[in-house]
C-alpha cells in the first residue's frame, strides 16, 4: 500500500459491517483501507492507537444555523465549527436563514462562503432557501452547489425569510423536482397555529398549547400529498409530533420520496421537566410530553426517522426573555448532540452503531455527501473518537458556542469525545482545538 501516512487503531472501530478491532490506513486525507488490528504499520506512517476508545465516522450535522454574517453575535462560523469539532462533528450543513443575507441567491451564497472560508474548523456545506419570490434562483443555486432548499410553511421568525403557501410550495417543488433537487421543510401548518390559543406566559404548558401536534400533522400530510403529486423529493425537518409517524411510514412504503429527521431535544428532554420561564428550552415545533418522546424513539427503532441532527439555533441571552410567547425560539446543542443522544440511546438499549446510523450515515445520505458518513476505503478520513462509558456534567462555560446558553446545563451525560479527525488531521485533542482546516463543500465535489 503506497503513501499511507497515518494508521488509526482501536479495539472498537464502527464500520458499515459492524464494530471490530481494526487499523484504519489513511492516505492523503482519505481512508485507504480498513485493515485487521494486527496489520503491520507501513514504513513512514504514524501510528495512533486509541486503545478501547470507539472510533466512529465523523458525525454529520445537516441542520445548523450559523447566522454568519449578519447575526454573528448569535453564532458564527468560527465558534460554530469549533463547537462541532469539540463534539465529534466533522461536517455541518448551514441553514439558509438567520444570516444576513439569507442564502437565497447565488450572490448571497458567495457572500456566506467568503465569510466562512477562513473560519471553518470542520467541513461546511450550505442549504439554499426557497422563498415566495425566488423560484428563478433555485436552479442557479443548485448548480452553484447547495445541497437542497429549505422552506417554511408558517412564519419563520425573521422577516427576510417569508413562508410559502401551498400554491407557492407547489411551484417551488415543481421547479426543484425538475432537477431532482431536495426540498427540506419546516412543517407546521399556519392555520392550525393561528387557531391555537396564543398568550403571553412564562408557563411552558401555555407555549406547548400554542404549537399543537395538529399543526405538524396537517403540514406533513399536505407536504406528502404535494410530493406524491409532483414526484418531488422532500424532507421533514425537526419532527416533534409522533402522531405524524404513521403518515410518514405509509408514504415511504408507498414510494413517496420523503425522509424525516428529529433532534436531540425532542429525544432527550420532556415538556414535563421544563421550569417556568426557562426559554432556553423554547423551539418550534416544541419539545412535547414524555409519552411522545417514547414514540419518537420507536420511530427511530423502526427506521421511519432517518436521522438525528441538532437544529442548533442560538441567540444572544437578551432574546431569551422569560415569556415563552416572545422569547427567541431555538435550542443550542451543537457540541452536545452526540453525548445527549448516546446517553438516552444506551438507556433504551440502542448501540453506538445505531447512533452512527442516525447521526453520521443518515445525514450524509440525506445531503448526498458520499465521501462522508462511513469508515470504509475511499471516504474522507473523518473520525470521532469516543469513550462511551465516561461521563461529564454539562458546564456551559466549557462550550465553544458563542452564547453559552443551553437547555442541557447541569445534565450528566455519557460519552466523552477524546479526539476528532478531519481528513486524517487531528482537529480536536481532548478539547484542544487545532487551527481551521475545514473546507467549503459544494454538491458533487
Ligand atoms: Zn432550524
XYZ file of C-alpha atoms and ligand atoms in Angstrom:
446
model
C 0.000 0.000 0.000
C 1.554 3.298 -1.069
C 1.709 6.600 0.734
C -0.081 5.664 3.939
C 0.777 8.489 6.309
C -1.416 7.584 9.278
C -2.751 4.444 10.881
C -5.506 4.937 13.460
C -6.001 1.819 15.531
C -8.651 0.825 18.058
C -10.161 -2.314 19.515
C -13.570 -0.871 18.534
C -13.973 0.667 15.078
C -17.530 1.139 13.808
C -17.656 0.151 10.138
C -20.714 -0.445 7.921
C -20.240 -4.170 8.629
C -20.207 -3.737 12.392
C -17.827 -2.956 15.235
C -14.456 -4.664 15.305
C -10.789 -4.211 16.204
C -9.203 -2.520 13.202
C -6.379 -0.376 11.895
C -7.547 2.396 9.584
C -4.906 3.273 6.987
C -5.129 6.878 5.829
C -3.505 8.287 2.719
C -3.753 11.931 1.758
C -6.806 12.529 3.929
C -8.716 9.564 2.515
C -9.292 6.150 4.066
C -7.055 3.838 2.035
C -8.106 0.625 3.774
C -9.621 -0.744 6.942
C -7.137 -3.430 7.984
C -7.043 -6.048 10.729
C -5.929 -4.657 14.070
C -2.657 -6.564 13.912
C -1.723 -5.314 10.419
C 1.830 -4.087 10.085
C 2.141 -0.310 10.105
C 3.597 0.749 6.730
C 7.038 2.365 6.808
C 6.784 6.120 7.163
C 3.244 6.036 8.589
C 2.443 7.425 12.027
C 0.559 5.102 14.363
C -2.139 6.461 16.667
C -3.535 3.797 18.933
C -6.616 4.939 20.838
C -6.930 1.701 22.770
C -10.509 0.812 23.675
C -11.985 4.189 22.760
C -14.524 3.736 19.964
C -13.769 5.165 16.512
C -16.901 6.449 14.789
C -17.157 8.062 11.379
C -17.161 11.835 11.958
C -20.700 12.986 12.616
C -22.606 14.978 10.007
C -24.955 17.671 11.288
C -27.137 18.803 8.420
C -29.165 21.265 10.477
C -27.103 24.117 11.903
C -27.973 27.818 11.993
C -24.607 29.571 11.887
C -26.187 33.040 11.381
C -22.993 34.469 9.841
C -22.742 37.144 8.515
C -25.470 39.392 9.801
C -26.343 37.915 13.179
C -22.827 36.871 14.096
C -23.473 37.881 17.691
C -25.809 34.853 17.832
C -23.204 32.406 16.488
C -20.626 32.429 13.704
C -18.536 30.117 11.545
C -15.555 30.338 13.920
C -17.463 29.410 17.066
C -19.954 27.001 15.481
C -17.304 24.937 13.757
C -15.149 24.844 16.912
C -18.174 23.550 18.817
C -18.736 20.968 16.091
C -15.119 19.786 16.244
C -15.293 19.547 20.042
C -18.475 17.478 19.733
C -17.179 14.927 17.216
C -18.895 16.512 14.211
C -16.741 16.838 11.106
C -19.301 18.231 8.651
C -22.081 20.754 9.099
C -24.593 21.993 6.557
C -25.631 25.563 7.269
C -29.250 26.665 7.197
C -30.112 29.491 4.795
C -31.804 31.769 7.291
C -30.953 33.979 10.247
C -27.812 35.153 8.480
C -27.963 38.419 6.558
C -28.099 37.909 3.688
C -30.066 34.652 3.688
C -28.819 32.010 1.227
C -31.487 32.659 -1.378
C -29.410 33.736 -4.408
C -26.026 32.654 -5.770
C -24.668 36.085 -4.916
C -25.723 35.635 -1.292
C -24.224 32.120 -1.206
C -20.897 33.590 -2.310
C -21.076 36.209 0.458
C -21.561 33.460 3.033
C -18.822 31.250 1.583
C -16.394 34.181 1.686
C -17.163 34.724 5.360
C -16.856 31.022 6.209
C -13.714 30.278 4.187
C -11.032 31.140 6.754
C -13.075 30.230 9.834
C -14.143 26.633 9.190
C -12.724 24.131 11.686
C -14.849 21.393 10.078
C -16.220 20.976 6.569
C -19.134 23.266 5.787
C -21.847 22.885 3.164
C -24.854 25.107 2.544
C -28.576 24.697 2.079
C -30.309 27.241 -0.143
C -33.606 28.891 0.728
C -36.922 28.768 -1.172
C -38.925 31.977 -0.803
C -42.173 33.057 -2.470
C -40.261 35.211 -4.960
C -37.032 33.327 -5.741
C -38.131 30.384 -7.925
C -35.794 31.696 -10.643
C -32.845 31.460 -8.247
C -33.321 27.805 -7.316
C -31.668 26.224 -10.357
C -28.663 28.579 -10.256
C -28.223 27.841 -6.526
C -28.421 24.106 -7.242
C -25.773 24.490 -9.958
C -23.649 26.551 -7.551
C -23.537 23.615 -5.138
C -26.177 23.954 -2.426
C -27.414 20.591 -1.121
C -31.110 21.409 -1.362
C -33.590 24.080 -0.341
C -35.271 24.959 2.887
C -38.731 26.440 3.110
C -41.190 27.289 5.853
C -44.933 26.704 5.724
C -45.569 29.031 8.692
C -43.770 32.264 9.700
C -40.036 31.664 10.140
C -39.425 34.219 12.886
C -37.409 36.562 10.652
C -38.927 38.993 8.156
C -36.409 38.373 5.384
C -37.377 34.696 5.114
C -41.149 34.537 4.436
C -43.029 31.238 4.320
C -44.607 29.552 1.280
C -48.332 28.976 0.961
C -49.494 25.703 -0.644
C -49.515 27.186 -4.149
C -46.052 28.668 -3.753
C -44.828 25.379 -2.304
C -46.157 23.553 -5.368
C -44.390 25.973 -7.705
C -41.031 25.668 -5.921
C -41.365 21.894 -5.569
C -42.091 21.505 -9.279
C -39.015 23.573 -10.132
C -36.798 21.597 -7.738
C -38.177 18.238 -8.887
C -37.194 19.307 -12.425
C -33.527 18.938 -11.500
C -34.038 16.155 -8.929
C -33.242 18.502 -6.075
C -34.347 18.176 -2.462
C -36.765 20.395 -0.520
C -36.365 20.401 3.265
C -39.377 21.717 5.086
C -40.294 23.331 8.393
C -43.681 21.671 8.564
C -46.173 23.445 10.812
C -49.496 24.498 9.325
C -50.144 28.247 9.777
C -53.934 27.865 10.048
C -53.653 25.406 12.926
C -51.166 27.683 14.642
C -53.466 30.686 14.198
C -56.370 28.728 15.664
C -54.403 27.615 18.736
C -54.549 29.653 21.954
C -51.741 32.225 21.951
C -50.938 34.028 25.150
C -48.129 35.780 26.911
C -46.919 33.377 29.585
C -43.908 32.093 31.471
C -45.511 28.661 31.761
C -44.336 26.011 29.347
C -47.767 24.398 29.112
C -49.157 27.576 27.539
C -46.426 27.610 24.933
C -46.962 23.910 24.187
C -50.683 24.537 23.659
C -49.837 27.283 21.170
C -47.930 24.844 18.882
C -50.251 21.800 18.744
C -49.394 18.463 17.179
C -52.136 19.010 14.622
C -50.137 21.841 13.098
C -47.303 19.448 12.350
C -49.515 16.538 11.330
C -51.513 18.626 8.862
C -48.473 20.296 7.318
C -46.737 16.929 6.901
C -49.845 15.378 5.388
C -50.108 18.239 2.875
C -46.414 18.016 2.081
C -46.618 14.293 1.419
C -49.572 14.955 -0.884
C -47.602 17.520 -2.875
C -44.508 15.274 -3.048
C -46.625 12.389 -4.298
C -48.366 14.513 -6.932
C -45.166 16.152 -8.219
C -42.738 13.261 -7.751
C -40.603 15.605 -5.655
C -38.035 14.676 -3.000
C -38.948 16.199 0.356
C -37.516 16.039 3.861
C -39.377 16.837 7.070
C -37.184 18.897 9.386
C -37.172 18.562 13.188
C -40.111 16.201 13.685
C -41.626 16.580 17.136
C -45.169 15.204 16.792
C -45.023 11.420 16.933
C -48.600 11.354 15.611
C -47.154 12.004 12.148
C -45.029 8.838 12.157
C -47.724 6.538 10.699
C -48.345 9.045 7.884
C -44.667 9.158 7.039
C -44.251 5.387 7.300
C -47.196 4.855 4.956
C -45.872 7.395 2.454
C -42.448 5.749 2.443
C -43.997 2.313 1.956
C -45.948 3.658 -0.980
C -42.778 5.052 -2.610
C -43.232 8.754 -1.899
C -39.762 10.298 -1.690
C -39.945 11.554 1.876
C -37.387 11.434 4.674
C -37.525 12.791 8.210
C -35.216 13.946 10.969
C -35.653 14.518 14.674
C -33.420 16.331 17.155
C -31.664 15.644 20.467
C -34.007 17.951 22.398
C -37.138 16.078 21.290
C -35.459 12.771 22.092
C -33.881 13.606 25.454
C -35.886 16.440 27.053
C -39.567 16.477 28.001
C -42.253 19.125 28.447
C -42.859 17.853 31.983
C -39.377 18.880 33.161
C -39.246 22.412 31.732
C -39.339 25.031 34.501
C -41.393 28.198 34.231
C -39.579 30.928 32.340
C -36.860 28.536 31.089
C -36.928 29.711 27.499
C -33.596 28.070 26.702
C -35.973 25.111 26.102
C -38.107 27.020 23.571
C -38.057 25.879 19.964
C -40.608 25.385 17.179
C -42.097 22.853 16.896
C -41.876 22.430 20.663
C -40.498 19.762 22.970
C -43.531 17.583 23.831
C -44.502 15.098 26.542
C -42.531 12.032 27.658
C -45.041 9.696 26.004
C -44.455 11.483 22.683
C -40.726 11.034 23.146
C -41.147 7.279 23.621
C -42.994 7.119 20.299
C -40.226 9.076 18.546
C -37.679 6.525 19.789
C -39.906 3.801 18.405
C -39.853 5.685 15.083
C -36.060 5.586 15.157
C -36.034 1.899 16.010
C -38.471 1.188 13.170
C -36.398 3.154 10.658
C -39.168 5.658 9.970
C -36.968 8.503 11.268
C -33.867 8.688 9.090
C -31.577 10.933 11.072
C -30.906 12.963 14.189
C -29.466 16.458 13.749
C -29.073 19.333 16.168
C -31.143 22.218 14.774
C -28.595 24.290 16.675
C -30.262 27.700 16.637
C -28.724 30.036 19.194
C -29.329 33.652 20.024
C -27.949 36.179 22.467
C -29.082 35.891 26.096
C -31.191 39.069 25.965
C -33.577 37.438 23.449
C -34.285 34.562 25.819
C -36.774 36.527 27.909
C -38.862 34.517 30.410
C -42.078 34.946 28.374
C -42.336 31.895 26.125
C -44.523 33.698 23.582
C -41.971 36.410 22.802
C -38.597 34.759 23.562
C -36.448 33.753 20.612
C -37.129 30.127 19.673
C -34.088 27.942 19.207
C -32.051 25.444 21.209
C -28.298 25.459 21.350
C -26.780 21.986 21.318
C -24.215 21.574 18.551
C -21.410 20.409 20.836
C -23.671 18.172 22.938
C -25.748 16.220 20.428
C -23.659 13.059 20.482
C -23.440 12.604 24.265
C -27.075 13.673 24.752
C -28.324 11.109 22.250
C -25.894 8.391 23.332
C -26.945 8.773 26.971
C -30.598 8.243 26.102
C -29.931 5.645 23.398
C -27.936 3.378 25.729
C -30.627 3.686 28.399
C -33.135 2.461 25.818
C -30.958 -0.447 24.698
C -29.579 1.012 21.486
C -25.957 0.696 20.384
C -23.393 3.198 19.213
C -23.837 1.639 15.769
C -27.424 2.895 15.855
C -26.190 6.341 16.844
C -23.771 6.309 13.891
C -26.614 5.368 11.561
C -28.724 8.285 12.819
C -26.042 10.954 13.270
C -23.454 10.222 10.581
C -24.582 7.863 7.810
C -28.164 9.170 7.764
C -27.458 12.898 7.460
C -24.634 12.210 4.946
C -27.083 10.274 2.789
C -29.731 12.968 3.132
C -27.423 15.679 1.819
C -25.709 13.400 -0.718
C -22.306 13.713 0.989
C -20.928 10.483 -0.420
C -17.401 10.941 0.967
C -18.798 11.214 4.494
C -20.759 9.045 6.899
C -18.827 5.748 6.995
C -15.456 4.244 7.801
C -14.593 2.487 4.563
C -11.982 2.785 1.830
C -12.452 5.796 -0.418
C -14.230 8.010 2.113
C -12.722 11.019 3.855
C -10.696 10.099 6.939
C -13.104 11.879 9.301
C -13.444 10.322 12.752
C -14.887 10.938 16.167
C -13.095 9.005 18.913
C -15.295 8.470 21.942
C -15.042 6.961 25.392
C -18.650 5.759 25.598
C -18.612 4.926 29.306
C -17.027 8.130 30.588
C -19.402 10.777 31.903
C -19.298 14.536 32.288
C -21.621 17.187 33.622
C -22.526 19.945 31.188
C -20.993 23.222 32.278
C -21.941 25.973 29.821
C -18.574 27.708 30.251
C -16.919 24.705 28.603
C -18.956 25.078 25.435
C -17.429 26.583 22.305
C -20.793 28.053 21.256
C -20.635 31.864 21.062
C -23.543 32.146 23.511
C -23.204 29.668 26.317
C -26.879 29.176 26.942
C -28.098 25.629 26.763
C -31.048 23.529 27.808
C -28.555 20.825 28.822
C -26.793 22.777 31.586
C -26.179 20.594 34.638
C -27.041 17.314 32.899
C -24.659 14.429 33.387
C -24.077 12.716 30.057
C -22.307 9.588 28.855
C -19.800 9.740 26.020
C -16.686 11.870 26.102
C -15.218 12.829 22.720
C -11.489 12.299 23.179
C -10.447 13.360 19.684
C -11.871 14.421 16.329
C -10.161 13.913 12.977
C -10.784 15.709 9.702
C -9.223 14.196 6.570
C -6.598 12.468 8.682
C -5.659 15.505 10.794
C -6.451 15.697 14.486
C -8.596 18.818 14.892
C -9.647 18.213 18.493
C -7.444 16.623 21.132
C -9.438 16.370 24.391
C -10.893 19.817 23.872
C -7.774 21.476 22.496
C -8.726 22.614 19.016
C -6.430 22.979 16.014
C -6.341 25.921 13.617
C -9.108 25.879 10.975
C -8.636 23.271 8.236
C -12.239 22.756 7.167
C -13.268 23.026 3.536
C -16.309 24.579 1.975
C -18.228 21.754 0.364
C -20.353 22.008 -2.726
C -22.714 19.361 -4.030
C -20.895 16.919 -6.326
C -17.363 17.853 -5.474
Zn -33.731 25.034 12.187
